[in-house]
Amino acid sequence: MDRCRSQSLRFGTQVFTETVNKVDFSSTPFKITTDSKTVVADTVVVATGAVAKRLHFSGSDTFWNRGISACAVCDGAAPIFRNKPLAVIGGGDSAMEEANFLTKYGSKVYIIHRRDTFRASKIMQNRALTNPKIEVLWNSVTEEAYGERSLTGLKVRNMVTDEVSDLKVSGLFFAIGHEPATKFLDGQLELDSDGYVLTKPGTTQTSVRGVFAAGDVQDKKYRQAITAAGTGSFSCFVIFVHLQF
């Protein structure tokens, strides 16, 4: 990414390290406002991404990045997780996928789910439920994470019996979805029911002419670096054509 930044600077890009507070897409040129300045532009690419949702309970912040993560694919192969018992919180396709992935590295994987059924697709459920290294803790919620320098266990409460058990794990992964960074748009672009920017099929064009969206802010299906790069480069090409003609 440093190389990408250097390349853009070499071609004359101005980079402002600012937090955008609001935008005005009601007329051109568009206005993008931060705490210290307002930038005007004929075209805008919204590429603010999406953030993995986290649960907050005792110890969850203390052991964040010290055994607690929201990305098994990113962190699951780390030495601190290898051949250790691990846990995943969630009940959707992402939770099933992450639990199966973690069985490559952990000695055992627990799926902690607050209900007695998964909402994941049947095929993803089957992969998890038939994996001998995966155990499901139904009707359960995590109430505490504990350890010393890193995570060593969880306090898990069964919502049916109200019994709290001690679960010895070295890693906990949240797999409860993502939240797109679109609040600052303040309704000026059309969003779907989950808050992702809607684009015209096969393009990166949003509901406002001249405003494009790229990456995870408009992609809740793949959420991969390669697809983000693809939509980003496509947006730049469209903008180039737009400015030329």
C-alpha atoms as a PDB file:
ATOM      1  CA  MET A   1       0.000   0.000   0.000  1.00  0.00           C
ATOM      2  CA  ASP A   2       2.962   2.313   0.565  1.00  0.00           C
ATOM      3  CA  ARG A   3       3.960   1.632  -3.034  1.00  0.00           C
ATOM      4  CA  CYS A   4       0.431   2.441  -4.234  1.00  0.00           C
ATOM      5  CA  ARG A   5       0.537   5.693  -2.298  1.00  0.00           C
ATOM      6  CA  SER A   6       3.955   6.568  -3.716  1.00  0.00           C
ATOM      7  CA  GLN A   7       2.757   5.874  -7.241  1.00  0.00           C
ATOM      8  CA  SER A   8      -0.272   8.127  -6.845  1.00  0.00           C
ATOM      9  CA  LEU A   9       1.899  10.917  -5.430  1.00  0.00           C
ATOM     10  CA  ARG A  10       4.301  10.554  -8.360  1.00  0.00           C
ATOM     11  CA  PHE A  11       1.429  11.315 -10.715  1.00  0.00           C
ATOM     12  CA  GLY A  12       0.420  14.444  -8.831  1.00  0.00           C
ATOM     13  CA  THR A  13      -2.240  13.193  -6.420  1.00  0.00           C
ATOM     14  CA  GLN A  14      -2.776  15.308  -3.327  1.00  0.00           C
ATOM     15  CA  VAL A  15      -3.334  13.174  -0.224  1.00  0.00           C
ATOM     16  CA  PHE A  16      -5.152  14.646   2.779  1.00  0.00           C
ATOM     17  CA  THR A  17      -5.139  12.503   5.915  1.00  0.00           C
ATOM     18  CA  GLU A  18      -8.480  13.650   7.246  1.00  0.00           C
ATOM     19  CA  THR A  19     -11.762  12.264   8.523  1.00  0.00           C
ATOM     20  CA  VAL A  20     -14.685  13.179   6.278  1.00  0.00           C
ATOM     21  CA  ASN A  21     -17.593  14.481   8.349  1.00  0.00           C
ATOM     22  CA  LYS A  22     -20.089  15.250   5.617  1.00  0.00           C
ATOM     23  CA  VAL A  23     -20.561  15.467   1.886  1.00  0.00           C
ATOM     24  CA  ASP A  24     -22.781  17.495  -0.401  1.00  0.00           C
ATOM     25  CA  PHE A  25     -23.757  15.644  -3.568  1.00  0.00           C
ATOM     26  CA  SER A  26     -26.777  17.852  -4.318  1.00  0.00           C
ATOM     27  CA  SER A  27     -24.955  19.782  -7.038  1.00  0.00           C
ATOM     28  CA  THR A  28     -21.621  19.907  -8.840  1.00  0.00           C
ATOM     29  CA  PRO A  29     -18.907  20.457  -7.999  1.00  0.00           C
ATOM     30  CA  PHE A  30     -19.399  18.071  -5.098  1.00  0.00           C
ATOM     31  CA  LYS A  31     -18.213  19.149  -1.644  1.00  0.00           C
ATOM     32  CA  ILE A  32     -16.369  16.899   0.837  1.00  0.00           C
ATOM     33  CA  THR A  33     -15.950  18.420   4.295  1.00  0.00           C
ATOM     34  CA  THR A  34     -13.519  17.479   7.086  1.00  0.00           C
ATOM     35  CA  ASP A  35     -12.718  19.161  10.401  1.00  0.00           C
ATOM     36  CA  SER A  36     -10.208  21.476   8.761  1.00  0.00           C
ATOM     37  CA  LYS A  37     -11.128  21.902   5.102  1.00  0.00           C
ATOM     38  CA  THR A  38     -13.665  21.508   2.313  1.00  0.00           C
ATOM     39  CA  VAL A  39     -12.571  19.861  -0.920  1.00  0.00           C
ATOM     40  CA  VAL A  40     -14.526  20.298  -4.159  1.00  0.00           C
ATOM     41  CA  ALA A  41     -14.533  17.707  -6.928  1.00  0.00           C
ATOM     42  CA  ASP A  42     -16.312  16.938 -10.192  1.00  0.00           C
ATOM     43  CA  THR A  43     -16.281  13.210  -9.433  1.00  0.00           C
ATOM     44  CA  VAL A  44     -16.015  11.221  -6.207  1.00  0.00           C
ATOM     45  CA  VAL A  45     -15.156   7.595  -5.470  1.00  0.00           C
ATOM     46  CA  VAL A  46     -16.517   6.397  -2.131  1.00  0.00           C
ATOM     47  CA  ALA A  47     -14.176   3.634  -0.931  1.00  0.00           C
ATOM     48  CA  THR A  48     -14.579   3.769   2.844  1.00  0.00           C
ATOM     49  CA  GLY A  49     -14.944   0.011   3.293  1.00  0.00           C
ATOM     50  CA  ALA A  50     -16.772  -1.935   5.965  1.00  0.00           C
ATOM     51  CA  VAL A  51     -15.772  -2.772   9.515  1.00  0.00           C
ATOM     52  CA  ALA A  52     -16.271  -6.168  11.118  1.00  0.00           C
ATOM     53  CA  LYS A  53     -18.851  -6.008  13.895  1.00  0.00           C
ATOM     54  CA  ARG A  54     -17.603  -6.685  17.404  1.00  0.00           C
ATOM     55  CA  LEU A  55     -19.291  -7.743  20.612  1.00  0.00           C
ATOM     56  CA  HIS A  56     -18.455  -5.922  23.824  1.00  0.00           C
ATOM     57  CA  PHE A  57     -18.222  -7.782  27.114  1.00  0.00           C
ATOM     58  CA  SER A  58     -15.792  -7.932  30.014  1.00  0.00           C
ATOM     59  CA  GLY A  59     -12.269  -8.406  28.637  1.00  0.00           C
ATOM     60  CA  SER A  60     -13.228  -8.091  24.962  1.00  0.00           C
ATOM     61  CA  ASP A  61     -11.328  -4.822  24.543  1.00  0.00           C
ATOM     62  CA  THR A  62      -8.440  -5.886  26.770  1.00  0.00           C
ATOM     63  CA  PHE A  63      -7.682  -8.932  24.631  1.00  0.00           C
ATOM     64  CA  TRP A  64      -8.467  -7.397  21.252  1.00  0.00           C
ATOM     65  CA  ASN A  65      -5.521  -8.348  19.000  1.00  0.00           C
ATOM     66  CA  ARG A  66      -4.191 -10.402  21.899  1.00  0.00           C
ATOM     67  CA  GLY A  67      -6.245 -13.469  21.143  1.00  0.00           C
ATOM     68  CA  ILE A  68      -9.487 -11.847  19.997  1.00  0.00           C
ATOM     69  CA  SER A  69      -9.947 -11.046  16.303  1.00  0.00           C
ATOM     70  CA  ALA A  70     -12.645 -10.505  13.706  1.00  0.00           C
ATOM     71  CA  CYS A  71     -10.836 -12.132  10.802  1.00  0.00           C
ATOM     72  CA  ALA A  72      -9.889 -15.799  10.909  1.00  0.00           C
ATOM     73  CA  VAL A  73      -8.409 -15.698   7.409  1.00  0.00           C
ATOM     74  CA  CYS A  74      -6.195 -12.747   8.392  1.00  0.00           C
ATOM     75  CA  ASP A  75      -5.049 -13.975  11.800  1.00  0.00           C
ATOM     76  CA  GLY A  76      -5.893 -17.674  12.119  1.00  0.00           C
ATOM     77  CA  ALA A  77      -2.470 -18.939  11.030  1.00  0.00           C
ATOM     78  CA  ALA A  78      -0.642 -16.893  13.675  1.00  0.00           C
ATOM     79  CA  PRO A  79       1.635 -18.924  15.981  1.00  0.00           C
ATOM     80  CA  ILE A  80      -0.430 -18.093  19.086  1.00  0.00           C
ATOM     81  CA  PHE A  81      -3.381 -20.031  17.622  1.00  0.00           C
ATOM     82  CA  ARG A  82      -1.585 -23.087  16.278  1.00  0.00           C
ATOM     83  CA  ASN A  83      -2.567 -26.378  17.908  1.00  0.00           C
ATOM     84  CA  LYS A  84      -4.677 -24.507  20.465  1.00  0.00           C
ATOM     85  CA  PRO A  85      -8.446 -24.631  21.147  1.00  0.00           C
ATOM     86  CA  LEU A  86     -10.242 -21.736  19.449  1.00  0.00           C
ATOM     87  CA  ALA A  87     -13.769 -20.290  19.408  1.00  0.00           C
ATOM     88  CA  VAL A  88     -15.954 -18.549  16.833  1.00  0.00           C
ATOM     89  CA  ILE A  89     -19.021 -16.475  17.658  1.00  0.00           C
ATOM     90  CA  GLY A  90     -21.752 -16.450  15.017  1.00  0.00           C
ATOM     91  CA  GLY A  91     -24.346 -18.510  13.211  1.00  0.00           C
ATOM     92  CA  GLY A  92     -24.194 -17.445   9.576  1.00  0.00           C
ATOM     93  CA  ASP A  93     -22.163 -18.547   6.574  1.00  0.00           C
ATOM     94  CA  SER A  94     -19.182 -16.464   7.699  1.00  0.00           C
ATOM     95  CA  ALA A  95     -19.085 -18.243  11.062  1.00  0.00           C
ATOM     96  CA  MET A  96     -19.230 -21.674   9.398  1.00  0.00           C
ATOM     97  CA  GLU A  97     -16.514 -20.732   6.927  1.00  0.00           C
ATOM     98  CA  GLU A  98     -14.231 -19.295   9.600  1.00  0.00           C
ATOM     99  CA  ALA A  99     -14.719 -22.267  11.924  1.00  0.00           C
ATOM    100  CA  ASN A 100     -13.823 -24.712   9.152  1.00  0.00           C
ATOM    101  CA  PHE A 101     -10.813 -22.614   8.189  1.00  0.00           C
ATOM    102  CA  LEU A 102      -9.554 -22.523  11.771  1.00  0.00           C
ATOM    103  CA  THR A 103      -9.575 -26.333  12.036  1.00  0.00           C
ATOM    104  CA  LYS A 104      -6.472 -26.253   9.814  1.00  0.00           C
ATOM    105  CA  TYR A 105      -4.551 -24.611  12.646  1.00  0.00           C
ATOM    106  CA  GLY A 106      -6.371 -25.079  15.960  1.00  0.00           C
ATOM    107  CA  SER A 107      -6.616 -28.318  17.910  1.00  0.00           C
ATOM    108  CA  LYS A 108     -10.373 -27.807  18.337  1.00  0.00           C
ATOM    109  CA  VAL A 109     -12.876 -25.132  17.338  1.00  0.00           C
ATOM    110  CA  TYR A 110     -15.999 -24.177  19.291  1.00  0.00           C
ATOM    111  CA  ILE A 111     -18.859 -22.317  17.614  1.00  0.00           C
ATOM    112  CA  ILE A 112     -20.708 -20.227  20.190  1.00  0.00           C
ATOM    113  CA  HIS A 113     -24.226 -19.424  19.028  1.00  0.00           C
ATOM    114  CA  ARG A 114     -27.021 -17.730  20.943  1.00  0.00           C
ATOM    115  CA  ARG A 115     -29.812 -19.716  19.271  1.00  0.00           C
ATOM    116  CA  ASP A 116     -30.588 -23.400  18.785  1.00  0.00           C
ATOM    117  CA  THR A 117     -30.376 -23.243  14.981  1.00  0.00           C
ATOM    118  CA  PHE A 118     -27.975 -21.668  12.505  1.00  0.00           C
ATOM    119  CA  ARG A 119     -29.070 -19.147   9.893  1.00  0.00           C
ATOM    120  CA  ALA A 120     -26.242 -20.302   7.594  1.00  0.00           C
ATOM    121  CA  SER A 121     -26.997 -22.107   4.330  1.00  0.00           C
ATOM    122  CA  LYS A 122     -27.549 -25.857   4.600  1.00  0.00           C
ATOM    123  CA  ILE A 123     -24.319 -26.726   2.809  1.00  0.00           C
ATOM    124  CA  MET A 124     -22.238 -24.501   5.098  1.00  0.00           C
ATOM    125  CA  GLN A 125     -23.983 -25.873   8.177  1.00  0.00           C
ATOM    126  CA  ASN A 126     -23.287 -29.423   7.047  1.00  0.00           C
ATOM    127  CA  ARG A 127     -19.590 -28.721   6.554  1.00  0.00           C
ATOM    128  CA  ALA A 128     -19.314 -27.394  10.083  1.00  0.00           C
ATOM    129  CA  LEU A 129     -21.520 -29.959  11.811  1.00  0.00           C
ATOM    130  CA  THR A 130     -19.740 -32.906  10.191  1.00  0.00           C
ATOM    131  CA  ASN A 131     -16.257 -31.616  10.937  1.00  0.00           C
ATOM    132  CA  PRO A 132     -14.881 -33.738  13.810  1.00  0.00           C
ATOM    133  CA  LYS A 133     -12.806 -30.825  15.129  1.00  0.00           C
ATOM    134  CA  ILE A 134     -15.827 -28.515  15.544  1.00  0.00           C
ATOM    135  CA  GLU A 135     -18.160 -28.473  18.558  1.00  0.00           C
ATOM    136  CA  VAL A 136     -21.221 -26.229  18.767  1.00  0.00           C
ATOM    137  CA  LEU A 137     -22.311 -24.536  21.985  1.00  0.00           C
ATOM    138  CA  TRP A 138     -25.986 -23.852  21.311  1.00  0.00           C
ATOM    139  CA  ASN A 139     -28.049 -21.176  23.109  1.00  0.00           C
ATOM    140  CA  SER A 140     -24.879 -19.655  24.496  1.00  0.00           C
ATOM    141  CA  VAL A 141     -23.365 -16.193  24.880  1.00  0.00           C
ATOM    142  CA  THR A 142     -19.898 -15.066  25.916  1.00  0.00           C
ATOM    143  CA  GLU A 143     -19.863 -12.978  29.086  1.00  0.00           C
ATOM    144  CA  GLU A 144     -16.154 -12.598  29.805  1.00  0.00           C
ATOM    145  CA  ALA A 145     -12.734 -13.049  28.234  1.00  0.00           C
ATOM    146  CA  TYR A 146      -9.780 -13.571  30.527  1.00  0.00           C
ATOM    147  CA  GLY A 147      -6.089 -14.301  30.477  1.00  0.00           C
ATOM    148  CA  GLU A 148      -2.751 -12.744  31.334  1.00  0.00           C
ATOM    149  CA  ARG A 149      -0.700 -11.367  28.453  1.00  0.00           C
ATOM    150  CA  SER A 150      -3.040 -13.022  25.957  1.00  0.00           C
ATOM    151  CA  LEU A 151      -6.410 -14.739  25.942  1.00  0.00           C
ATOM    152  CA  THR A 152      -6.605 -18.050  27.795  1.00  0.00           C
ATOM    153  CA  GLY A 153     -10.334 -18.591  28.288  1.00  0.00           C
ATOM    154  CA  LEU A 154     -13.952 -17.460  28.168  1.00  0.00           C
ATOM    155  CA  LYS A 155     -16.905 -17.439  30.517  1.00  0.00           C
ATOM    156  CA  VAL A 156     -19.872 -18.743  28.522  1.00  0.00           C
ATOM    157  CA  ARG A 157     -23.475 -18.638  29.758  1.00  0.00           C
ATOM    158  CA  ASN A 158     -26.110 -21.062  28.557  1.00  0.00           C
ATOM    159  CA  MET A 159     -29.240 -18.986  27.960  1.00  0.00           C
ATOM    160  CA  VAL A 160     -31.570 -21.910  28.691  1.00  0.00           C
ATOM    161  CA  THR A 161     -30.097 -23.187  31.948  1.00  0.00           C
ATOM    162  CA  ASP A 162     -28.363 -19.904  32.956  1.00  0.00           C
ATOM    163  CA  GLU A 163     -25.292 -21.989  33.796  1.00  0.00           C
ATOM    164  CA  VAL A 164     -21.928 -20.294  33.299  1.00  0.00           C
ATOM    165  CA  SER A 165     -19.101 -22.554  32.135  1.00  0.00           C
ATOM    166  CA  ASP A 166     -15.381 -22.031  31.737  1.00  0.00           C
ATOM    167  CA  LEU A 167     -14.142 -22.517  28.160  1.00  0.00           C
ATOM    168  CA  LYS A 168     -10.370 -22.768  27.787  1.00  0.00           C
ATOM    169  CA  VAL A 169      -9.422 -21.248  24.435  1.00  0.00           C
ATOM    170  CA  SER A 170      -6.459 -19.285  23.103  1.00  0.00           C
ATOM    171  CA  GLY A 171      -8.368 -17.494  20.382  1.00  0.00           C
ATOM    172  CA  LEU A 172     -11.813 -15.978  19.826  1.00  0.00           C
ATOM    173  CA  PHE A 173     -13.063 -14.831  16.434  1.00  0.00           C
ATOM    174  CA  PHE A 174     -16.129 -12.663  15.870  1.00  0.00           C
ATOM    175  CA  ALA A 175     -18.079 -13.687  12.763  1.00  0.00           C
ATOM    176  CA  ILE A 176     -21.247 -11.652  13.163  1.00  0.00           C
ATOM    177  CA  GLY A 177     -21.173  -9.559  10.008  1.00  0.00           C
ATOM    178  CA  HIS A 178     -19.818  -6.229   8.839  1.00  0.00           C
ATOM    179  CA  GLU A 179     -20.979  -2.626   9.036  1.00  0.00           C
ATOM    180  CA  PRO A 180     -20.297  -0.440   5.977  1.00  0.00           C
ATOM    181  CA  ALA A 181     -18.824   3.006   6.645  1.00  0.00           C
ATOM    182  CA  THR A 182     -21.651   4.991   5.079  1.00  0.00           C
ATOM    183  CA  LYS A 183     -23.155   7.023   7.923  1.00  0.00           C
ATOM    184  CA  PHE A 184     -21.297  10.157   6.839  1.00  0.00           C
ATOM    185  CA  LEU A 185     -23.194  10.070   3.520  1.00  0.00           C
ATOM    186  CA  ASP A 186     -26.338  11.091   5.434  1.00  0.00           C
ATOM    187  CA  GLY A 187     -28.727   9.482   2.962  1.00  0.00           C
ATOM    188  CA  GLN A 188     -27.372  11.260  -0.115  1.00  0.00           C
ATOM    189  CA  LEU A 189     -26.680   7.972  -1.910  1.00  0.00           C
ATOM    190  CA  GLU A 190     -29.075   5.082  -2.269  1.00  0.00           C
ATOM    191  CA  LEU A 191     -28.202   2.285   0.171  1.00  0.00           C
ATOM    192  CA  ASP A 192     -29.500  -1.244   0.603  1.00  0.00           C
ATOM    193  CA  SER A 193     -31.210  -2.484   3.761  1.00  0.00           C
ATOM    194  CA  ASP A 194     -27.838  -3.252   5.383  1.00  0.00           C
ATOM    195  CA  GLY A 195     -26.368   0.178   4.658  1.00  0.00           C
ATOM    196  CA  TYR A 196     -24.174  -0.751   1.665  1.00  0.00           C
ATOM    197  CA  VAL A 197     -24.016   1.659  -1.283  1.00  0.00           C
ATOM    198  CA  LEU A 198     -26.118   0.432  -4.182  1.00  0.00           C
ATOM    199  CA  THR A 199     -24.441   0.505  -7.590  1.00  0.00           C
ATOM    200  CA  LYS A 200     -25.867  -0.123 -11.027  1.00  0.00           C
ATOM    201  CA  PRO A 201     -25.295  -3.788 -12.016  1.00  0.00           C
ATOM    202  CA  GLY A 202     -21.949  -4.304 -13.723  1.00  0.00           C
ATOM    203  CA  THR A 203     -20.736  -0.798 -12.841  1.00  0.00           C
ATOM    204  CA  THR A 204     -19.556   1.266  -9.889  1.00  0.00           C
ATOM    205  CA  GLN A 205     -22.039   4.067 -10.602  1.00  0.00           C
ATOM    206  CA  THR A 206     -24.156   5.090  -7.626  1.00  0.00           C
ATOM    207  CA  SER A 207     -27.557   6.773  -7.592  1.00  0.00           C
ATOM    208  CA  VAL A 208     -25.846  10.160  -8.113  1.00  0.00           C
ATOM    209  CA  ARG A 209     -24.226  10.800 -11.484  1.00  0.00           C
ATOM    210  CA  GLY A 210     -20.496  11.390 -11.026  1.00  0.00           C
ATOM    211  CA  VAL A 211     -20.291   9.568  -7.689  1.00  0.00           C
ATOM    212  CA  PHE A 212     -18.890   6.040  -7.714  1.00  0.00           C
ATOM    213  CA  ALA A 213     -18.433   3.380  -5.032  1.00  0.00           C
ATOM    214  CA  ALA A 214     -15.666   0.796  -4.866  1.00  0.00           C
ATOM    215  CA  GLY A 215     -14.576  -1.936  -2.503  1.00  0.00           C
ATOM    216  CA  ASP A 216     -16.341  -3.301   0.556  1.00  0.00           C
ATOM    217  CA  VAL A 217     -18.567  -0.253   0.953  1.00  0.00           C
ATOM    218  CA  GLN A 218     -20.614  -1.647  -1.956  1.00  0.00           C
ATOM    219  CA  ASP A 219     -19.650  -5.325  -1.841  1.00  0.00           C
ATOM    220  CA  LYS A 220     -21.075  -7.485   0.932  1.00  0.00           C
ATOM    221  CA  LYS A 221     -20.666 -10.745  -0.967  1.00  0.00           C
ATOM    222  CA  TYR A 222     -16.963 -11.191  -1.739  1.00  0.00           C
ATOM    223  CA  ARG A 223     -15.176  -8.651   0.520  1.00  0.00           C
ATOM    224  CA  GLN A 224     -11.770  -9.507  -0.936  1.00  0.00           C
ATOM    225  CA  ALA A 225      -8.798  -7.276  -1.711  1.00  0.00           C
ATOM    226  CA  ILE A 226      -8.767  -8.362  -5.356  1.00  0.00           C
ATOM    227  CA  THR A 227     -12.434  -7.441  -5.927  1.00  0.00           C
ATOM    228  CA  ALA A 228     -11.917  -4.120  -4.142  1.00  0.00           C
ATOM    229  CA  ALA A 229      -8.928  -3.368  -6.385  1.00  0.00           C
ATOM    230  CA  GLY A 230     -10.969  -4.335  -9.437  1.00  0.00           C
ATOM    231  CA  THR A 231     -13.867  -2.013  -8.633  1.00  0.00           C
ATOM    232  CA  GLY A 232     -11.419   0.736  -7.728  1.00  0.00           C
ATOM    233  CA  SER A 233      -9.535   0.548 -11.023  1.00  0.00           C
ATOM    234  CA  PHE A 234     -12.806   0.319 -12.953  1.00  0.00           C
ATOM    235  CA  SER A 235     -14.028   3.483 -11.200  1.00  0.00           C
ATOM    236  CA  CYS A 236     -10.842   5.324 -12.162  1.00  0.00           C
ATOM    237  CA  PHE A 237     -11.248   4.250 -15.803  1.00  0.00           C
ATOM    238  CA  VAL A 238     -14.861   5.446 -15.865  1.00  0.00           C
ATOM    239  CA  ILE A 239     -13.853   8.759 -14.305  1.00  0.00           C
ATOM    240  CA  PHE A 240     -11.121   9.206 -16.915  1.00  0.00           C
ATOM    241  CA  VAL A 241     -13.642   8.656 -19.715  1.00  0.00           C
ATOM    242  CA  HIS A 242     -16.134  10.946 -17.943  1.00  0.00           C
ATOM    243  CA  LEU A 243     -13.586  13.783 -17.706  1.00  0.00           C
ATOM    244  CA  GLN A 244     -12.415  13.339 -21.304  1.00  0.00           C
ATOM    245  CA  PHE A 245     -15.874  13.476 -22.820  1.00  0.00           C
END
